[in-house]
Short mmCIF file of C-alpha atoms and ligand atoms in Angstrom, two decimals:
data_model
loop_
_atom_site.label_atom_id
_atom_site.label_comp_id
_atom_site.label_asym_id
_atom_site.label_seq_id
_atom_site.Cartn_x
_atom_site.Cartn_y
_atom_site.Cartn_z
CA UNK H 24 -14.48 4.01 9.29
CA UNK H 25 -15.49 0.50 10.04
CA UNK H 26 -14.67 -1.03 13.30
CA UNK H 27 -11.47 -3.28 12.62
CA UNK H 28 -11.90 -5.22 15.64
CA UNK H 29 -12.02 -9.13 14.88
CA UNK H 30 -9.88 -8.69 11.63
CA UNK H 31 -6.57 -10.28 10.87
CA UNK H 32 -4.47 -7.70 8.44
CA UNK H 33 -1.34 -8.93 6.70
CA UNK H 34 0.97 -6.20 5.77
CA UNK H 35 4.16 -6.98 3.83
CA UNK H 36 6.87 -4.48 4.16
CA UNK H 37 5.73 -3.07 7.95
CA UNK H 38 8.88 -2.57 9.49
CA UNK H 39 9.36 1.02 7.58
CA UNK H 40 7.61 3.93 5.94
CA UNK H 41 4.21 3.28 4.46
CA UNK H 42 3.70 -0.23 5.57
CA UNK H 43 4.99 0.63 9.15
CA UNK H 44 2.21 2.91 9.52
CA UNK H 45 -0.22 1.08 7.99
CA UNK H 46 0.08 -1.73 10.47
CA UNK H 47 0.50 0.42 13.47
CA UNK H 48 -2.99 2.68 12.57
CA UNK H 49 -4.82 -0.50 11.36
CA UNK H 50 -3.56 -2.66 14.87
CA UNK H 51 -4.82 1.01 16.66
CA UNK H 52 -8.14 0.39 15.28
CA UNK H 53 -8.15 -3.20 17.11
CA UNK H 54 -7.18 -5.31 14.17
CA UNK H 55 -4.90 -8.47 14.71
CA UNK H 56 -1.68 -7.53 12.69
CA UNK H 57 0.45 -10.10 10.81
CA UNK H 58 4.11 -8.29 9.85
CA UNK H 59 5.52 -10.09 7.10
CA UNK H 60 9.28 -8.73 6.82
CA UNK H 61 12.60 -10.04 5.50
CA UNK H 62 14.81 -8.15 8.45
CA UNK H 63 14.02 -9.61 11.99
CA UNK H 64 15.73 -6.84 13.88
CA UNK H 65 13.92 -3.81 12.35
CA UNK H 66 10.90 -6.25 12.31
CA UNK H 67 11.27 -6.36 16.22
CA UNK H 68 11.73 -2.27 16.39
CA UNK H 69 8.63 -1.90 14.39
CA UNK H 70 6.86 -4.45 16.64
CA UNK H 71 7.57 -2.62 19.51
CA UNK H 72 7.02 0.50 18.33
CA UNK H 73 3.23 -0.54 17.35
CA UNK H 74 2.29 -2.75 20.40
CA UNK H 75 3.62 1.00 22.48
CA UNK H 76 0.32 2.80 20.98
CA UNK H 77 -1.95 0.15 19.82
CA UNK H 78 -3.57 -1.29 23.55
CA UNK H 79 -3.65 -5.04 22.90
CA UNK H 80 -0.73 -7.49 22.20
CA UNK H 81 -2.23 -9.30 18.72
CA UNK H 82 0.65 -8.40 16.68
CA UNK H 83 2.66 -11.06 14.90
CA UNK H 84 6.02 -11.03 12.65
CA UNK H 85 6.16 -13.44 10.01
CA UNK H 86 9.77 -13.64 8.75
CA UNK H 87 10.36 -13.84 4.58
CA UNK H 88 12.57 -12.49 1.78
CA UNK H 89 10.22 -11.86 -1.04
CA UNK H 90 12.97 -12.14 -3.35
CA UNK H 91 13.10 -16.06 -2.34
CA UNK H 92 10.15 -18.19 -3.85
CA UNK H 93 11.17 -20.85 -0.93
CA UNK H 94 10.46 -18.03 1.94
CA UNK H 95 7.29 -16.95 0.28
CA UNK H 96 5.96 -20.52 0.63
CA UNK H 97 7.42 -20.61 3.90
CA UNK H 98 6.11 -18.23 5.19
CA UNK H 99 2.46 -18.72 3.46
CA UNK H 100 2.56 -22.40 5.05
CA UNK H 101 3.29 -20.52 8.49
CA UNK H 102 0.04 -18.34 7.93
CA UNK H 103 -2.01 -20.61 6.38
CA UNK H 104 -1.73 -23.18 9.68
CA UNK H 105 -1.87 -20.41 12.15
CA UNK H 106 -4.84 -18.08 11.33
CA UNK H 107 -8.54 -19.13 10.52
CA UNK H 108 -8.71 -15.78 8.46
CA UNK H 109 -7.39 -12.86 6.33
CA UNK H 110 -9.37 -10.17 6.28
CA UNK H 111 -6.71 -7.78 4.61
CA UNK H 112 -4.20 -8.55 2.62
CA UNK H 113 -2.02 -5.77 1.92
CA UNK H 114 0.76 -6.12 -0.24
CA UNK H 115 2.67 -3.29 0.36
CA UNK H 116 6.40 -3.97 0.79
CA UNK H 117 8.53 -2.77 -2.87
CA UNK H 118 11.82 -1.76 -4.02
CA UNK H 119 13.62 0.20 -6.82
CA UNK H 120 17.09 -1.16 -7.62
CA UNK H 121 19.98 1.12 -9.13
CA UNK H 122 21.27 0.84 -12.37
CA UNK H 123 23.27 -2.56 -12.10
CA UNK H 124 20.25 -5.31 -13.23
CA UNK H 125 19.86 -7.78 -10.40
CA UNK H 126 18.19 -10.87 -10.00
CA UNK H 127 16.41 -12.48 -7.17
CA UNK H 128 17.43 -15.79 -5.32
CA UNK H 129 15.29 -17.44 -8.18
CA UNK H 130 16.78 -15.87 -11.03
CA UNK H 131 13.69 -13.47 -12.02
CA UNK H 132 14.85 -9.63 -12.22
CA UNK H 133 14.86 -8.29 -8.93
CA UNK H 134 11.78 -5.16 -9.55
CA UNK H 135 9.64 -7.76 -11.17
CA UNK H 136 10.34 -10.41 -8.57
CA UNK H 137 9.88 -8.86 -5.46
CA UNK H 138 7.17 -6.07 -6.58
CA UNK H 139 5.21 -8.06 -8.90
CA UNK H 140 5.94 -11.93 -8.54
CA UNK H 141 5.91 -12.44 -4.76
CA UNK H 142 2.66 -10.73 -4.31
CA UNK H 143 1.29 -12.50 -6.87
CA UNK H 144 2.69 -15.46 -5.45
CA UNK H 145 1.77 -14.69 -1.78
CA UNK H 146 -2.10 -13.69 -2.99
CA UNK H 147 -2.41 -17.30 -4.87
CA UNK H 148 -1.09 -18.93 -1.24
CA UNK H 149 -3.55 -17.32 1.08
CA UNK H 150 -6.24 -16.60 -1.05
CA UNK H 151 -8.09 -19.30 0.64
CA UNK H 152 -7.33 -17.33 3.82
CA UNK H 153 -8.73 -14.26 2.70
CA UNK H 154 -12.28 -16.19 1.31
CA UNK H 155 -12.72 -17.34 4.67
CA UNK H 156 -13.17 -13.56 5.27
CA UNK H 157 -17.01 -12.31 5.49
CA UNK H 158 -15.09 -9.31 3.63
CA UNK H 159 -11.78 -9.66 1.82
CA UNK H 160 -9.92 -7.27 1.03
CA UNK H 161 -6.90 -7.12 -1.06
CA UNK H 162 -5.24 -4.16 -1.29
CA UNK H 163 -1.94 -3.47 -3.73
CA UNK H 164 0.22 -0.50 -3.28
CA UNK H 165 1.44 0.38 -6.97
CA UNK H 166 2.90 3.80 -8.36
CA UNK H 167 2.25 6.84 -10.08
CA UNK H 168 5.52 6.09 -11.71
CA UNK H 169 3.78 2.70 -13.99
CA UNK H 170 2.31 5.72 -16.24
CA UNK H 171 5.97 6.12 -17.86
CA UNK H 172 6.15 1.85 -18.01
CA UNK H 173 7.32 0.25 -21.12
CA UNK H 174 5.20 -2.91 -21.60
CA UNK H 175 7.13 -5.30 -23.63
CA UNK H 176 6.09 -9.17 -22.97
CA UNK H 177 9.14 -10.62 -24.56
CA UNK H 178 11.19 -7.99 -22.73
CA UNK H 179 9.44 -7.73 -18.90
CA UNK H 180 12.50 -8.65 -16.94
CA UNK H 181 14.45 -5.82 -18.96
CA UNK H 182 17.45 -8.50 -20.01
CA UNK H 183 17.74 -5.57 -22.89
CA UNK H 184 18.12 -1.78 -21.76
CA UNK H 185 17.74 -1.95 -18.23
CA UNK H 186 17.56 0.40 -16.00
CA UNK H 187 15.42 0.57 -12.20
CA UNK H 188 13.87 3.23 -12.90
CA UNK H 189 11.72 1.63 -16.11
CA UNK H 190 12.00 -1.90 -14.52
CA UNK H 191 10.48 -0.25 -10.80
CA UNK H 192 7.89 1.49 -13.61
CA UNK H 193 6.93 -1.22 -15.30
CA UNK H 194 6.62 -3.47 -11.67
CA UNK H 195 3.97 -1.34 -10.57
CA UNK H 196 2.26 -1.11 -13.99
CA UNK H 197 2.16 -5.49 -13.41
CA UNK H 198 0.48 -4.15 -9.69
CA UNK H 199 -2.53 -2.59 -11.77
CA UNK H 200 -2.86 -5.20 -13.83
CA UNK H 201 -2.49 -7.91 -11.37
CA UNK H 202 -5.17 -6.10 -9.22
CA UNK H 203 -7.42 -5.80 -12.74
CA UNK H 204 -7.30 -9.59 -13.35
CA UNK H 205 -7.74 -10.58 -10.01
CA UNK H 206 -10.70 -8.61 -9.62
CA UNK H 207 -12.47 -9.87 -12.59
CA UNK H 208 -11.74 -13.28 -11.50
CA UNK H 209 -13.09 -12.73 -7.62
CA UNK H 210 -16.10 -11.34 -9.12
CA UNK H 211 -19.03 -13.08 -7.00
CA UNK H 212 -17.21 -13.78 -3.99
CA UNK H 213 -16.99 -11.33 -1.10
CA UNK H 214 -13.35 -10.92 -1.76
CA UNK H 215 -12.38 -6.97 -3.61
CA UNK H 216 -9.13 -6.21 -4.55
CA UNK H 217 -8.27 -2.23 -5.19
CA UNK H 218 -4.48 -0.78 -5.73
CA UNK H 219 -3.30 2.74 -5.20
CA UNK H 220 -0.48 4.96 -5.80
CA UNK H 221 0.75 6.50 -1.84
CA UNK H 222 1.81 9.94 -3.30
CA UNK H 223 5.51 10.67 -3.18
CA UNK H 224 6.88 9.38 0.13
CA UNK H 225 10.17 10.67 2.29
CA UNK H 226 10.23 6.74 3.43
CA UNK H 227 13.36 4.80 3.03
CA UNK H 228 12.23 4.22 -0.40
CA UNK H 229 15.31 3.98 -2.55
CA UNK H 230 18.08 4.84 -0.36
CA UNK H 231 21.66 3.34 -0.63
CA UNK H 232 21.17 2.30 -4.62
CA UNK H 233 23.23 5.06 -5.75
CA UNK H 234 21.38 5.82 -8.84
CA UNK H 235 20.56 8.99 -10.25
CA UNK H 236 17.32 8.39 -9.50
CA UNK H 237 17.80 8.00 -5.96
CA UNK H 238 19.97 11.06 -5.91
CA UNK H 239 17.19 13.18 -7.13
CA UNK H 240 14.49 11.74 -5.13
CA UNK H 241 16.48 12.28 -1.77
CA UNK H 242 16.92 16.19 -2.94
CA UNK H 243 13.38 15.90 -3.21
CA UNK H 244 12.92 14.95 0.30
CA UNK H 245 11.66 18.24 1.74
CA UNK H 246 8.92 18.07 -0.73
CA UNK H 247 7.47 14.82 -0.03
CA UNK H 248 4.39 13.73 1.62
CA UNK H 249 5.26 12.03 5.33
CA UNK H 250 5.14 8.32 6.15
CA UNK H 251 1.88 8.78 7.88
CA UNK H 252 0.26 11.11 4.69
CA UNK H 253 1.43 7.75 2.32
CA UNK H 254 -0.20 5.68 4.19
CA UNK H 255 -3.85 7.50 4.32
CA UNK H 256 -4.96 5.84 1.20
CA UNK H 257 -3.88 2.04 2.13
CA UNK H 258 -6.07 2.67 5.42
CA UNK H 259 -8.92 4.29 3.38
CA UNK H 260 -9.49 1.17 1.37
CA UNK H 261 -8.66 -1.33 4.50
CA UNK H 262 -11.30 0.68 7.17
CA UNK H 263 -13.86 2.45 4.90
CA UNK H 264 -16.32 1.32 3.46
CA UNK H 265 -15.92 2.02 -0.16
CA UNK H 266 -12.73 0.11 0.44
CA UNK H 267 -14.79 -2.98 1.37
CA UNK H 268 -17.11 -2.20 -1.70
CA UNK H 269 -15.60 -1.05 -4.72
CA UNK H 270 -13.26 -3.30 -6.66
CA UNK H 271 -10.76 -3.42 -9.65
CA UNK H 272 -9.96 0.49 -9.12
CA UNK H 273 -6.68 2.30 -8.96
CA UNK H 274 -6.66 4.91 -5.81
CA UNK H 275 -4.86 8.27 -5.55
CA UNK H 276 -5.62 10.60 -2.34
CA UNK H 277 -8.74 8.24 -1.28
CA UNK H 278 -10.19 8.73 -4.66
CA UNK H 279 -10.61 6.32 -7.13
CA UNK H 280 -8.48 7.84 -10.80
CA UNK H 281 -7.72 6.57 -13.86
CA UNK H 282 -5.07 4.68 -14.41
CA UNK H 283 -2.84 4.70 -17.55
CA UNK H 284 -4.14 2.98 -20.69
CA UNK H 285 -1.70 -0.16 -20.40
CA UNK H 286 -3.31 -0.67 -17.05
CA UNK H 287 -6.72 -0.56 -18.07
CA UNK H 288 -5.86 -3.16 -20.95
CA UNK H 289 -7.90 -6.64 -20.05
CA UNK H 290 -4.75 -7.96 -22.88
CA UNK H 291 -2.43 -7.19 -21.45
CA UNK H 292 -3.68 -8.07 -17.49
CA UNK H 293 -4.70 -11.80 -18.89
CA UNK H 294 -1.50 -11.99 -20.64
CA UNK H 295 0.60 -10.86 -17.22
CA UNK H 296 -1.99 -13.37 -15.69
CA UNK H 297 -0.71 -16.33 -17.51
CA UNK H 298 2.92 -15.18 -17.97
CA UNK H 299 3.47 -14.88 -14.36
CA UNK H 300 1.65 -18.29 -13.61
CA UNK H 301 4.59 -19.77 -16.33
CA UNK H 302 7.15 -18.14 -14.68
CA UNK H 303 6.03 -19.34 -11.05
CA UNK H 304 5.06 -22.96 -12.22
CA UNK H 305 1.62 -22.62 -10.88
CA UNK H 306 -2.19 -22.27 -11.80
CA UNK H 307 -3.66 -19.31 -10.21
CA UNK H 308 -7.66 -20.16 -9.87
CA UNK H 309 -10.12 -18.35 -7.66
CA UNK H 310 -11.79 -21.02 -5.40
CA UNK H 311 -15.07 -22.00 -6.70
CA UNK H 312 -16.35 -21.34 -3.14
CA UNK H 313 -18.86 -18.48 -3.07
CA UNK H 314 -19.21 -16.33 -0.31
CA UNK H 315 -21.05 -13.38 -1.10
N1 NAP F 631 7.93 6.33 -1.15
C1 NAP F 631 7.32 6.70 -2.28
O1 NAP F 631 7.44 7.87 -2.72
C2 NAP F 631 6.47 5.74 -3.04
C3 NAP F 631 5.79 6.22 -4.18
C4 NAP F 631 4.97 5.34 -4.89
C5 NAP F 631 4.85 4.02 -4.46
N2 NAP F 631 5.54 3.58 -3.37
C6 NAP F 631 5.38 2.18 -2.97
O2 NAP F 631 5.04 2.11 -1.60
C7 NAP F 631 5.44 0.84 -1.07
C8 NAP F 631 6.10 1.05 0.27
O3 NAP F 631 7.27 1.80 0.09
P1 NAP F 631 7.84 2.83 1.18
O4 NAP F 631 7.83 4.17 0.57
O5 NAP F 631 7.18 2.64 2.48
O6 NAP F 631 9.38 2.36 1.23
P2 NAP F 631 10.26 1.72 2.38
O7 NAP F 631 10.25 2.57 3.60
O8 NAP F 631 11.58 1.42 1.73
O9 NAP F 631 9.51 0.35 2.71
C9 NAP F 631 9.53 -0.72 1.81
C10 NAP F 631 9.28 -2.00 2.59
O10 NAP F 631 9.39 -3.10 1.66
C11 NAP F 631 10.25 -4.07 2.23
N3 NAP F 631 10.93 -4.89 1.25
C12 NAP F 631 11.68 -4.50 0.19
N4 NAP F 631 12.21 -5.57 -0.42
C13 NAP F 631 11.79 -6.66 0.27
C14 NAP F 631 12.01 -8.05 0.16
N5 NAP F 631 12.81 -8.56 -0.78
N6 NAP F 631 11.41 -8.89 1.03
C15 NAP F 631 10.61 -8.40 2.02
N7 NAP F 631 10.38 -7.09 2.20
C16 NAP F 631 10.97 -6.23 1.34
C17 NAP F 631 11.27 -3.23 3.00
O11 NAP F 631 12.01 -4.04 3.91
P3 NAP F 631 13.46 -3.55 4.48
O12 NAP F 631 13.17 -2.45 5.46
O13 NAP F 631 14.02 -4.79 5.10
O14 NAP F 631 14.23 -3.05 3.29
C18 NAP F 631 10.33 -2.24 3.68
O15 NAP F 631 9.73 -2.82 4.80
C19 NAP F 631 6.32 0.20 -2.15
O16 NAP F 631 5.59 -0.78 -2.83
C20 NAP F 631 6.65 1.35 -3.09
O17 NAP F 631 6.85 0.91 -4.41
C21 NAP F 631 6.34 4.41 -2.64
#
């Protein structure tokens, strides 16, 4: 494990289960923690909770919604004028939504907004942030569960045949793809991005939509790996240093596996590339600056 003293790691989601740990492990290895959350009071808990075990007080909370394009760039204006440096980016925080389709403050369904768009979104905002890094490292949190995804490009916010379980699928088969893309594009820079599935996870993952998938998954519970186990693999990849090595790959239990054909598709991750940059009015370029 490499030292994480002098590194600044943003976590999204760290107020609960997977990304709660994450933080509170990578701020106990001496890292400077940025907690980007949408809920200030269970931000606070979790804050507190971490700066109880961690021995130094460099742990931030950086309030946004990431179903809200406005709090995204909020919130990435906030980081960007307060820290010299990202040294991991972990984009961690997700949802699965019952069966009534939603959509997010912006009008994007609310799986592929808030588990696909706003970290794609968020990663084109600091991405400047993270070059500055003498190591960046981008890490994704994705799902066994985009092996059963539907890709349909003129059907990826499911207005036809929705349900969360296949939008939540097909979300985290965008996180493989996003993380394939983006590595291709960061090759020659010191930057690596790497994505990986957490194992099934008695978090609060999916509680209170009511769906039968949510039903099934709490029965489950006993079964499941603990917060702490899920979050072994997003603290391989942000301490080790394979993590700081490898890029492009999709992680299961520290080890680098294949992913599902879709995800492995350089179509269909240039495609996602350029529909998402539509979709978000923007242009998504790597800085020409080389750092490696
Ligand atoms: N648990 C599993 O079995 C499992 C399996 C495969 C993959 N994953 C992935 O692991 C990641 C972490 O999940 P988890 O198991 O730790 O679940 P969790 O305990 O429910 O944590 C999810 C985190 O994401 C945050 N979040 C959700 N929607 C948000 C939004 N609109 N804006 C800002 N933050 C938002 C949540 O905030 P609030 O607390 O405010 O809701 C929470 O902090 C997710 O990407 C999930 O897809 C989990």
């Amino acid at each position: 494990m490499r030292s994480m003293q002098d590194k600044t790691c943003l976590i999204t989601g760290a107020n609960s289960g997977i990304g709660k740990v994450t933080a509170r492990e990578l701020a106990k290895r001496g890292a400077q923690i940025i907690m980007l959350c949408r809920n200030e009071e269970k931000a606070e808990q979790a804050k507190e909770d971490i700066l109880k075990v961690c021995g130094h007080e460099r742990v931030a909370i950086v309030l946004a919604d990431l179903s809200s394009l406005t709090d995204i760039r909020r919130a990435a204006e906030q980081i960007n004028a307060t820290y010299d440096k990202i040294d991991v980016l972990n984009n961690n925080a997700g949802l699965i939504m019952g069966n009534k389709r939603e959509t997010t403050q912006d009008g994007f369904e609310m799986s592929f907004g808030v588990n696909h768009l706003a970290p794609f979104l968020l990663t084109h905002l600091l991405l400047d942030k993270v070059m500055e890094s003498p190591q960046g490292n981008i890490i994704n949190v994705s799902s066994e569960a985009h092996r059963i995804a539907k890709l349909d490009f003129n059907n990826l916010q499911y207005e036809k045949g929705y349900s969360g379980l296949k939008a939540y699928a097909l979300s985290k088969l965008c996180n493989i793809l996003f993380t394939h893309e983006l590595s291709k594009k960061l090759q020659g820079t010191s930057v690596v991005t790497n994505t990986l599935h957490p194992g099934g996870v008695a978090s609060n993952f999916g509680k209170g939509t009511g769906s039968f998938f949510n039903f099934m998954f709490q029965l489950a519970r006993p079964f499941l790996s603990s917060e702490e186990e899920g979050a072994q693999t997003s603290i391989y990849l942000a301490t080790s240093k394979e993590g700081a090595n490898v890029s492009g790959l999709y992680f299961k239990d520290k080890k680098p596996v294949k992913p599902s054909k879709a995800a492995m598709s350089d179509f269909n991750a240039q495609k996602l590339w350029e529909v998402s940059e539509q979709l978000l009015d923007i242009k998504f370029t790597v800085p020409s600056k080389i750092n490696a």
